[in-house]
XYZ file of C-alpha atoms in Angstrom:
284
model
C 83.942 117.440 94.918
C 85.875 116.330 97.993
C 89.652 116.181 98.150
C 92.387 114.166 96.466
C 95.873 113.368 97.734
C 99.027 111.777 96.386
C 101.471 109.976 98.662
C 105.074 108.965 98.117
C 105.761 106.534 100.959
C 109.326 105.476 101.737
C 109.863 102.270 103.686
C 112.995 101.118 105.474
C 113.567 97.381 105.062
C 114.467 95.450 108.220
C 114.648 91.906 106.853
C 114.855 90.299 103.398
C 111.664 90.145 101.346
C 110.113 87.047 99.827
C 107.685 87.650 96.961
C 107.583 84.177 95.481
C 106.431 82.997 92.074
C 105.773 79.629 90.475
C 108.943 80.116 88.440
C 111.912 77.898 89.332
C 115.556 77.639 88.373
C 116.347 74.073 89.229
C 115.038 73.614 92.781
C 115.100 77.340 93.575
C 111.840 79.303 93.797
C 112.534 82.621 92.100
C 111.479 86.011 93.430
C 109.086 88.124 91.343
C 111.028 90.185 88.803
C 110.475 92.614 85.937
C 113.532 92.391 83.740
C 116.525 92.746 86.035
C 114.523 94.395 88.821
C 112.482 92.859 91.608
C 108.853 93.802 92.209
C 106.218 93.943 94.932
C 102.826 94.012 93.159
C 100.164 96.555 94.048
C 97.897 93.755 95.300
C 100.443 92.835 97.986
C 100.643 96.447 99.143
C 96.875 96.809 99.195
C 96.411 93.639 101.243
C 99.132 94.597 103.714
C 97.834 98.118 104.305
C 94.238 96.936 104.570
C 95.258 94.465 107.295
C 96.905 97.249 109.282
C 94.004 99.662 108.703
C 91.505 97.101 109.996
C 93.421 96.624 113.220
C 93.481 100.390 113.701
C 89.805 100.879 112.856
C 88.767 98.490 115.604
C 90.318 100.743 118.255
C 89.594 104.174 116.827
C 87.291 106.516 118.755
C 84.623 106.215 116.056
C 80.955 106.963 116.415
C 78.800 104.080 117.599
C 77.438 103.559 114.095
C 80.868 103.543 112.465
C 82.267 101.204 115.125
C 79.430 98.745 114.496
C 80.108 98.837 110.765
C 83.814 98.121 111.201
C 83.055 95.249 113.571
C 80.510 93.952 111.074
C 83.306 93.883 108.536
C 84.916 91.101 110.561
C 81.784 88.999 110.597
C 81.658 88.304 106.880
C 79.076 85.680 106.154
C 80.426 84.839 102.717
C 84.177 85.410 102.284
C 84.024 84.676 98.564
C 81.597 87.488 97.811
C 82.308 89.740 100.793
C 78.644 89.907 101.808
C 78.164 91.409 105.253
C 75.849 89.379 107.446
C 72.247 90.305 108.131
C 69.626 92.393 106.380
C 68.683 94.641 109.265
C 68.890 97.974 107.454
C 66.362 100.419 108.837
C 65.664 102.055 105.489
C 65.673 100.458 102.043
C 64.116 101.499 98.734
C 60.895 99.665 98.001
C 61.346 96.436 96.045
C 58.494 95.031 93.961
C 57.919 91.872 91.971
C 56.781 91.573 88.380
C 55.807 88.187 86.961
C 57.507 86.404 89.857
C 60.860 88.234 89.647
C 62.319 91.523 90.838
C 60.955 94.529 88.955
C 64.281 96.147 88.054
C 62.816 99.021 86.055
C 60.568 100.070 88.935
C 63.204 99.941 91.662
C 65.752 101.908 89.637
C 63.430 104.890 89.622
C 64.102 105.365 93.335
C 67.570 103.865 93.548
C 70.950 105.555 93.674
C 73.174 104.759 90.648
C 75.798 103.212 92.964
C 73.388 100.347 93.659
C 72.242 99.652 90.096
C 74.573 96.678 89.733
C 72.767 94.856 92.561
C 69.608 94.584 90.488
C 69.325 91.232 88.731
C 66.110 89.728 87.430
C 67.210 86.291 88.670
C 67.333 87.364 92.323
C 64.485 87.075 94.766
C 63.223 90.101 96.671
C 64.871 88.872 99.864
C 68.194 88.427 98.071
C 67.992 91.927 96.629
C 67.224 93.385 100.055
C 70.121 91.482 101.606
C 72.576 92.658 98.972
C 71.381 96.262 99.189
C 71.621 96.224 102.967
C 75.132 94.801 102.778
C 76.101 97.422 100.176
C 74.824 100.271 102.352
C 76.930 99.036 105.270
C 79.916 98.860 102.943
C 79.176 102.387 101.709
C 79.378 103.748 105.279
C 82.363 101.652 106.402
C 85.588 103.735 106.231
C 87.656 100.580 105.666
C 85.564 99.559 102.651
C 85.620 103.141 101.384
C 89.405 103.196 101.286
C 90.111 99.652 100.110
C 86.944 98.830 98.201
C 84.512 95.931 98.319
C 82.406 93.864 95.978
C 79.983 96.789 95.844
C 82.217 99.846 95.465
C 85.625 100.557 93.997
C 88.384 101.636 96.364
C 89.084 105.320 96.966
C 92.805 104.500 97.208
C 94.966 103.317 94.320
C 98.313 101.650 94.974
C 101.361 101.342 92.758
C 103.634 98.358 92.442
C 107.189 98.778 93.733
C 110.050 97.966 91.390
C 113.503 97.962 92.958
C 117.083 96.843 92.637
C 117.970 94.194 95.182
C 120.589 91.808 96.454
C 119.313 88.215 96.315
C 120.061 85.558 98.919
C 119.312 81.884 98.277
C 118.087 80.166 101.423
C 117.681 76.396 101.662
C 114.913 75.260 103.974
C 113.038 72.117 104.949
C 109.343 71.329 105.248
C 108.190 70.405 108.755
C 106.041 67.302 109.171
C 103.014 68.538 111.137
C 102.424 65.147 112.777
C 105.948 64.567 114.082
C 106.981 68.259 114.132
C 110.328 67.208 112.678
C 111.971 67.761 109.321
C 110.103 65.927 106.563
C 112.390 63.550 104.718
C 113.151 64.543 101.146
C 111.513 67.951 101.437
C 114.397 70.392 101.122
C 113.694 73.472 99.057
C 115.359 76.805 98.276
C 113.900 80.295 97.998
C 115.219 83.561 96.645
C 114.971 86.230 99.331
C 115.846 89.805 98.396
C 117.357 92.777 100.227
C 116.273 96.019 98.463
C 119.323 98.208 97.928
C 117.577 101.544 98.601
C 114.474 100.699 100.609
C 111.016 100.572 99.055
C 108.867 103.300 97.522
C 105.083 103.093 97.297
C 102.905 105.633 95.474
C 99.266 106.001 96.520
C 96.446 108.274 95.437
C 93.540 108.733 97.830
C 90.216 110.389 97.044
C 88.310 111.691 100.059
C 84.734 112.363 98.901
C 82.303 114.865 100.303
C 80.038 113.769 103.142
C 77.071 111.863 101.756
C 74.077 110.034 103.205
C 72.564 107.099 101.313
C 69.335 105.677 102.750
C 70.379 106.662 106.258
C 73.989 105.456 105.965
C 76.704 108.106 106.012
C 80.004 108.100 104.160
C 82.028 110.408 106.398
C 85.192 111.985 104.900
C 86.590 112.734 108.355
C 86.417 109.058 109.327
C 88.088 108.059 106.069
C 90.914 110.562 106.584
C 91.306 109.662 110.256
C 91.589 105.935 109.494
C 94.176 106.588 106.790
C 96.233 108.703 109.188
C 95.995 106.118 111.975
C 97.216 103.433 109.595
C 100.175 105.537 108.431
C 101.125 106.351 112.011
C 101.101 102.663 112.903
C 103.319 101.884 109.917
C 105.682 104.623 111.095
C 105.700 103.625 114.770
C 105.580 99.831 114.598
C 106.073 98.842 110.980
C 104.529 95.812 109.304
C 105.484 92.868 107.112
C 104.895 92.231 103.429
C 105.170 89.180 101.232
C 105.544 85.565 102.285
C 107.426 84.195 105.263
C 105.990 86.552 107.890
C 106.147 83.809 110.535
C 109.847 83.400 109.730
C 110.602 87.097 110.198
C 110.769 87.962 106.517
C 109.461 91.118 104.879
C 109.712 93.416 107.906
C 109.381 97.039 106.816
C 108.804 100.373 108.535
C 107.469 103.625 107.107
C 110.049 106.407 107.204
C 107.824 109.443 107.804
C 110.775 111.849 107.513
C 111.537 110.711 103.960
C 107.916 110.280 102.851
C 105.859 112.993 101.174
C 102.298 113.909 100.295
C 100.577 116.433 98.060
C 97.061 117.826 97.821
C 95.881 117.500 94.214
C 93.956 120.599 93.058
C 90.637 120.150 91.233
C 91.858 122.396 88.432
C 94.451 119.846 87.373
C 97.264 122.315 87.991
C 100.645 121.085 89.151
C 101.060 120.381 92.837
C 103.979 120.485 95.226
C 105.163 117.769 97.578
C 105.283 118.342 101.327
C 106.624 116.314 104.212
C 104.298 113.523 105.314
C 104.558 114.629 108.947
C 102.399 117.660 108.120
C 99.604 115.350 106.958
C 99.985 113.056 109.968
C 99.557 116.003 112.324
C 95.948 116.443 111.204
C 93.636 115.514 114.073
C 90.049 114.329 114.055
């Protein structure tokens, strides 16, 4: 059944945060709010942590196969659909045609359920092979396992963060890229927010059992190791979230001493929180 964990991550905030919306009060761009509280949506957290995990995965002491898969993740041939380039998989289920189109009923007899959604009658055999090959690489990539892809749902689920904050209205000017000077008539104001008590992010992570699918391995140790490396980077160096990163906004740092984790038992019984440092001390 694998393992499941819950994380309560506490972040110290080092600079005001800008999570903009299309909402305006006069000329002021408002920050994202829920009632009287400000909010960082789960999608922002997921994107931020995935960016940091990718940078860590590139330098992890992974196996040669896993390293190649992570590097392949950077060479996306179609950013819209997230299709990994190439169709060089060594082993694929046999694909047959029927009346000029892919024989879906035949291929599903020898296909894992995870790949059923790749079978469309309108696709050619070569397209089906390409998508299946790309999906198998995604299946074995620890980054895709954690954060998901077009083929598989993510093993990690992220909460939104709702917090009380002190707003600051900053007036700025657009820079003309040709003259590199202030563009005339382009003043604008944004609502930047200082959280009053830091930020809290809740995450659940499922680490599945080791599994091999047509020669490609989903390795739970690689998934856990990448997650730990990412958390350690957030604790040591921090990161940035929201808009305005180039202006020094949204700088945050994981406070490992205040953060917690818990192993979730299969039985559904209650679980107890422990210090995150205990989890970070796992080595692979």
